Coordinates of C-alpha atoms in Angstrom, one line a residue:
M1 CA 0.0 0.0 0.0
T2 CA 1.3 3.5 -0.9
T3 CA 0.4 7.1 -0.1
R4 CA 1.1 10.2 -1.9
L5 CA 3.1 13.1 -0.2
F6 CA 3.5 16.3 -2.3
G7 CA 2.7 14.3 -5.4
E8 CA 5.3 11.6 -4.6
A9 CA 4.5 8.0 -3.9
T10 CA 5.9 6.7 -0.6
Q11 CA 5.8 3.4 1.4
S12 CA 3.3 3.3 4.4
V13 CA 4.7 3.0 7.9
P14 CA 3.3 0.2 10.1
K15 CA 1.5 1.4 13.3
V16 CA 3.5 0.4 16.5
Q17 CA 1.6 -2.2 18.7
Q18 CA 1.4 -1.3 22.3
G19 CA 1.0 -3.8 25.4
I20 CA -1.9 -4.2 28.0
S21 CA -1.8 -1.7 30.8
M22 CA -1.8 -2.6 34.5
V23 CA -5.3 -1.2 34.9
E24 CA -6.6 -3.2 31.9
M25 CA -5.1 -6.4 33.4
L26 CA -6.7 -5.8 36.9
V27 CA -10.1 -5.2 35.3
A28 CA -9.7 -8.4 33.2
L29 CA -8.7 -10.4 36.3
G30 CA -11.5 -8.9 38.4
L31 CA -14.1 -9.8 35.8
G32 CA -12.7 -13.3 35.4
A33 CA -12.8 -13.8 39.2
F34 CA -16.3 -12.5 39.4
L35 CA -17.4 -14.9 36.6
M36 CA -15.6 -17.9 38.2
L37 CA -17.2 -17.1 41.5
G38 CA -20.6 -17.0 39.9
L39 CA -20.0 -20.2 38.1
T40 CA -18.7 -21.9 41.4
Q41 CA -21.8 -20.7 43.3
V42 CA -24.1 -22.1 40.4
Y43 CA -22.2 -25.4 40.5
M44 CA -22.4 -25.7 44.3
T45 CA -26.1 -24.8 44.3
N46 CA -26.8 -27.4 41.7
Q47 CA -24.7 -30.0 43.6
Q48 CA -26.6 -29.3 46.8
T49 CA -29.9 -29.5 44.9
S50 CA -28.8 -32.8 43.4
I51 CA -27.8 -34.3 46.8
L52 CA -31.1 -33.0 48.3
Q53 CA -33.0 -34.6 45.5
D54 CA -31.2 -37.8 45.9
D55 CA -31.9 -37.9 49.6
F56 CA -35.5 -37.1 49.1
A57 CA -35.8 -39.9 46.5
R58 CA -34.0 -42.3 48.8
V59 CA -36.4 -41.4 51.7
Q60 CA -39.4 -41.8 49.4
E61 CA -38.3 -45.1 48.0
S62 CA -37.5 -46.6 51.4
G63 CA -40.5 -45.3 53.1
R64 CA -42.8 -46.5 50.3
I65 CA -41.3 -49.9 50.1
G66 CA -41.2 -50.4 53.9
A67 CA -44.7 -49.4 54.4
E68 CA -46.2 -51.4 51.5
M69 CA -44.2 -54.5 52.6
L70 CA -45.4 -54.3 56.2
I71 CA -49.1 -53.6 55.3
K72 CA -49.1 -56.6 52.9
E73 CA -47.8 -58.9 55.7
I74 CA -50.3 -57.4 58.2
R75 CA -53.2 -58.2 55.9
M76 CA -52.1 -61.8 55.3
A77 CA -51.5 -62.5 59.1
D78 CA -53.6 -64.9 61.2
F79 CA -54.6 -67.2 58.2
N80 CA -55.1 -70.7 59.7
G81 CA -57.1 -72.4 56.9
C82 CA -60.4 -73.4 58.2
V83 CA -59.3 -74.4 61.7
P84 CA -61.6 -72.7 64.2
S85 CA -58.6 -71.5 66.4
T86 CA -54.9 -72.3 66.9
A87 CA -56.0 -73.7 70.2
D88 CA -57.5 -76.6 68.1
I89 CA -54.1 -77.5 66.8
A90 CA -52.0 -80.1 68.7
S91 CA -48.2 -79.7 68.5
H92 CA -46.0 -82.7 68.3
L93 CA -42.7 -80.7 68.3
D94 CA -40.2 -81.7 70.9
T95 CA -39.7 -78.5 72.9
A96 CA -36.7 -80.2 74.6
D97 CA -34.8 -80.5 71.3
P98 CA -31.9 -78.0 71.3
D99 CA -33.0 -76.9 67.8
F100 CA -36.4 -75.8 69.0
D101 CA -36.5 -72.0 69.4
P102 CA -39.2 -70.8 71.8
D103 CA -38.8 -67.3 70.5
G104 CA -39.0 -68.0 66.8
M105 CA -41.3 -71.0 66.8
D106 CA -44.3 -69.8 68.8
F107 CA -46.5 -70.5 65.7
L108 CA -49.8 -71.0 67.7
A109 CA -49.5 -67.9 69.8
G110 CA -51.9 -65.8 67.7
G111 CA -51.7 -63.8 64.5
V112 CA -50.2 -60.6 65.8
S113 CA -48.2 -59.3 68.8
G114 CA -45.3 -57.1 69.5
A115 CA -43.3 -55.1 72.0
N116 CA -43.1 -51.4 72.7
D117 CA -39.9 -49.3 73.0
V118 CA -37.5 -52.2 73.0
T119 CA -33.7 -52.0 73.2
T120 CA -33.0 -55.7 72.6
I121 CA -34.8 -58.8 71.2
S122 CA -33.9 -62.4 71.8
F123 CA -34.0 -65.6 69.8
N124 CA -32.9 -69.2 70.4
G125 CA -34.0 -69.0 74.0
G126 CA -31.8 -66.0 74.7
A127 CA -28.7 -67.4 73.0
T128 CA -29.0 -64.7 70.2
V129 CA -29.5 -61.2 71.4
I130 CA -30.0 -58.4 68.9
T131 CA -29.6 -54.7 69.9
T132 CA -32.3 -52.6 68.3
V133 CA -32.6 -48.9 67.8
P134 CA -33.6 -47.4 71.1
N135 CA -37.3 -46.5 71.6
S136 CA -38.4 -48.4 68.5
D137 CA -41.0 -51.1 68.5
T138 CA -41.1 -54.7 67.2
L139 CA -44.0 -56.3 65.3
I140 CA -44.6 -60.1 65.2
L141 CA -46.9 -61.6 62.6
R142 CA -47.9 -65.3 62.5
G143 CA -49.9 -67.3 60.0
M144 CA -49.9 -70.2 57.6
T145 CA -49.5 -70.7 53.9
D146 CA -50.2 -73.6 51.5
A147 CA -47.2 -75.9 51.9
C148 CA -47.7 -77.4 48.5
E149 CA -48.3 -74.1 46.8
G150 CA -51.1 -75.6 44.8
L151 CA -48.9 -78.5 43.5
G152 CA -50.4 -81.3 45.7
R153 CA -52.9 -82.4 48.3
M154 CA -53.4 -85.1 50.8
T155 CA -55.0 -88.3 49.5
G156 CA -56.7 -91.0 51.6
T157 CA -56.5 -91.4 55.4
N158 CA -53.3 -91.4 57.3
N159 CA -51.8 -93.9 59.7
A160 CA -50.0 -93.1 62.9
A161 CA -46.7 -91.9 61.4
S162 CA -47.2 -91.0 57.6
F163 CA -49.7 -89.8 55.0
F164 CA -49.8 -89.6 51.3
L165 CA -49.7 -86.8 48.7
S166 CA -51.2 -86.6 45.2
S167 CA -48.0 -85.3 43.7
A168 CA -44.3 -85.4 44.3
N169 CA -44.0 -81.8 43.2
C170 CA -45.1 -80.5 46.6
P171 CA -42.1 -78.4 47.7
I172 CA -41.5 -79.8 51.1
G173 CA -38.5 -81.6 52.6
E174 CA -37.1 -83.3 55.6
G175 CA -37.1 -81.0 58.7
D176 CA -39.9 -78.9 57.5
I177 CA -42.5 -77.9 60.1
L178 CA -46.0 -78.5 58.7
I179 CA -49.6 -78.5 59.9
L180 CA -52.1 -81.0 58.7
A181 CA -55.6 -79.6 59.3
N182 CA -59.3 -79.7 58.5
C183 CA -62.2 -77.6 59.7
A184 CA -62.2 -79.4 63.2
G185 CA -58.6 -79.0 64.1
G186 CA -55.0 -79.8 63.2
D187 CA -51.6 -81.4 64.1
M188 CA -48.2 -79.6 63.9
F189 CA -45.2 -81.8 63.2
S190 CA -41.8 -82.0 61.7
V191 CA -41.3 -84.0 58.5
S192 CA -38.9 -86.8 59.4
N193 CA -38.7 -88.1 55.9
Y194 CA -40.3 -87.3 52.4
N195 CA -40.4 -90.3 50.1
T196 CA -40.9 -89.0 46.6
A197 CA -41.1 -92.6 45.2
N198 CA -44.5 -93.3 46.8
V199 CA -45.1 -89.7 47.7
T200 CA -45.2 -90.3 51.5
V201 CA -44.7 -87.8 54.2
V202 CA -43.3 -89.4 57.4
H203 CA -43.7 -87.7 60.8
N204 CA -42.0 -90.3 63.1
T205 CA -40.2 -89.7 66.3
G206 CA -36.5 -90.1 66.7
N207 CA -33.6 -88.0 65.4
I208 CA -34.2 -86.0 62.2
T209 CA -30.7 -85.7 60.5
E210 CA -31.4 -82.5 58.6
V211 CA -29.4 -79.6 60.2
G212 CA -31.5 -77.4 62.5
A213 CA -34.6 -79.7 62.3
V214 CA -36.7 -80.2 65.4
D215 CA -37.5 -83.7 66.3
N216 CA -41.1 -84.9 67.0
A217 CA -42.1 -85.8 70.6
T218 CA -45.0 -87.9 69.4
S219 CA -46.1 -89.3 66.1
S220 CA -49.8 -90.2 66.5
F221 CA -52.0 -87.5 65.3
S222 CA -55.0 -86.2 67.3
R223 CA -57.5 -87.2 64.6
I224 CA -57.9 -89.0 61.2
Y225 CA -57.8 -86.8 58.2
E226 CA -59.7 -87.5 55.1
A227 CA -58.6 -86.7 51.5
G228 CA -58.3 -83.1 50.9
A229 CA -57.2 -82.0 54.3
S230 CA -55.0 -78.8 54.2
I231 CA -51.3 -79.2 54.3
L232 CA -50.1 -75.9 55.8
R233 CA -46.7 -74.3 56.6
P234 CA -46.7 -72.1 59.7
Y235 CA -44.6 -69.0 60.0
Q236 CA -43.6 -66.4 62.4
K237 CA -42.1 -63.0 61.2
T238 CA -40.5 -60.5 63.5
F239 CA -39.9 -57.0 62.3
Y240 CA -37.5 -54.5 64.0
I241 CA -35.1 -51.7 63.5
A242 CA -31.4 -52.2 64.1
P243 CA -28.0 -51.0 62.8
G244 CA -27.4 -52.2 59.3
V245 CA -24.6 -52.1 56.7
D246 CA -25.1 -48.4 56.1
G247 CA -27.1 -46.9 59.0
N248 CA -30.3 -48.1 60.6
S249 CA -32.6 -50.4 58.7
L250 CA -35.8 -52.4 58.9
F251 CA -35.0 -56.1 59.5
L252 CA -37.0 -59.3 59.3
R253 CA -36.3 -62.5 61.2
E254 CA -38.5 -65.3 60.0
S255 CA -39.4 -68.3 62.0
A256 CA -36.3 -70.1 63.3
D257 CA -33.8 -68.8 60.8
N258 CA -30.4 -68.2 62.3
F259 CA -30.0 -64.9 60.5
S260 CA -32.0 -61.7 59.9
Q261 CA -32.6 -60.1 56.6
E262 CA -32.1 -56.4 56.1
L263 CA -35.2 -55.3 54.2
V264 CA -35.1 -51.5 53.9
T265 CA -32.3 -49.0 54.7
N266 CA -32.4 -45.4 56.1
V267 CA -35.2 -46.4 58.6
T268 CA -34.4 -44.6 61.9
N269 CA -37.6 -45.4 64.0
F270 CA -40.5 -47.8 64.0
Q271 CA -43.7 -47.3 65.9
V272 CA -46.6 -49.8 66.0
F273 CA -50.2 -49.2 67.2
Y274 CA -52.8 -51.9 67.4
G275 CA -56.5 -51.3 66.6
E276 CA -58.4 -53.3 69.3
D277 CA -62.0 -54.1 69.4
S278 CA -62.5 -54.2 73.1
N279 CA -66.4 -54.5 73.1
G280 CA -66.8 -57.1 70.4
D281 CA -68.8 -54.9 68.0
G282 CA -66.6 -55.7 65.0
S283 CA -64.9 -52.3 64.8
V284 CA -61.8 -50.7 66.2
D285 CA -62.4 -48.7 69.3
R286 CA -59.0 -47.1 69.5
Y287 CA -55.3 -47.7 68.7
R288 CA -52.9 -48.7 71.5
D289 CA -49.3 -49.5 71.8
A290 CA -48.2 -53.1 72.7
D291 CA -48.0 -52.3 76.5
N292 CA -51.7 -51.2 76.6
V293 CA -53.4 -53.8 74.4
G294 CA -55.8 -55.8 76.5
D295 CA -56.0 -58.9 74.2
F296 CA -54.1 -59.2 71.0
N297 CA -56.8 -61.6 69.8
D298 CA -59.1 -58.6 69.6
V299 CA -56.8 -56.6 67.3
L300 CA -58.4 -55.9 64.0
S301 CA -55.9 -53.7 62.3
V302 CA -52.4 -52.4 62.8
R303 CA -51.1 -48.8 62.2
I304 CA -47.4 -48.4 61.6
E305 CA -45.2 -45.3 61.6
L306 CA -41.8 -45.6 59.8
T307 CA -39.4 -42.6 60.2
V308 CA -37.0 -42.5 57.3
G309 CA -34.1 -40.2 57.0
S310 CA -31.3 -39.6 54.6
G311 CA -28.9 -36.6 54.8
E312 CA -31.0 -33.5 55.7
V313 CA -34.3 -35.2 54.7
E314 CA -36.5 -37.0 57.2
K315 CA -40.1 -38.0 56.9
I316 CA -42.6 -40.2 58.8
F317 CA -44.7 -42.6 56.7
R318 CA -47.9 -43.7 58.2
A319 CA -50.2 -46.6 57.1
V320 CA -53.0 -48.8 58.4
G321 CA -53.5 -52.5 57.5
N322 CA -56.5 -54.5 58.3
I323 CA -56.0 -58.1 59.4
R324 CA -58.2 -59.5 56.6
N325 CA -58.7 -62.9 58.3
R326 CA -60.4 -61.0 61.2
V327 CA -62.4 -58.3 59.2
N328 CA -64.2 -58.2 56.0
S329 CA -61.9 -55.8 54.1

C-alpha cells in the first residue's frame, strides 16, 4: 500500500503495537474472578440441589417400600385355613430339642403381637440377642401358607406316622415344620422323611438328620384326616429396627432362621399401634401401643409409623393395614 506526499509515492509505515496496561489487566482479572465465583456458586447450588433430590428420592423409596411390605404382611397374618382356632391344633414338636426355638417357633400364639420401645430382642432361648434402635417397636406376625403351593394335596386317610400326597411336586422336605388340618382342628409336626417314590410324608419320632430340624415328641395325630385335608406351613415373622450395613434399617427374622434379613435401609424409627375391638362390635375402638393392648386376639388392624431419614431429609410414613382374616376388608 502506498500514499502520496507532495505528489510523490511513498511506502506506508506500520503502526506500532502497544501492550496491555496494568489497569486493563486488573479489570480483566476482576471480571474473570467474578465470573468464576458466579460459576462456582451455580455449581455448588446445583450440587446441593442434586444431593437433596437424591436424599428425598431415597427417603421416598425406602418409606414406600417399607410401608407397603409391612401392610401386605399385616393383611395376610392370622390365616389358619379353616381351623376354628390355633387352640385346636396339637403340637408334636419336641420342645426339649436344642433346635427348638421358643422365641421363633411360637407358631400357635396368635396372628399378631409385638413389644413397645425395646432395646434388645432375643432368639434361640436368649442365645441370640440383637440390639435394636432405642425407643423403637417390634412387630410379630404369624400365620400359615399352603405348603404345596397348589402343586399337591393329601389323599386318603393317614396312619400313625405317615400320610400320602397326590403329587411329588409338593415343595416340602425333611425337617420342614407343617400342619395337617381340617375344619375341626389340626396337628403340627416336623417332616422326618419325604419319600418321593411313593409320595409319602413321614412324621415319626427319633432324630431328624437335617441340620436345624426339630424332632417330634410324638407321632400319633389327634384325629384321622380324610382326603383333601389342608397341608399348611406355619410362619412367624419378627420386624424390628437395628443398625445395618449403612445406617439403621428395617430387619426381618422369619421363624427359626439363624439370620436376619435387612429389608429397607435409612429407617431410623418404627412405631406400631394396634387397633383393638374391646367390646366385640366388629370395629376398632382405638389404637394402643403393645403395652396397653388388652388382648391381641381382639386386634383388627395395625397402624405403623416408619421414620425414614437420609442426609438432611427426614419423613414419617404412616399406614394402616386391616388383618383380613379378622375383618371383611
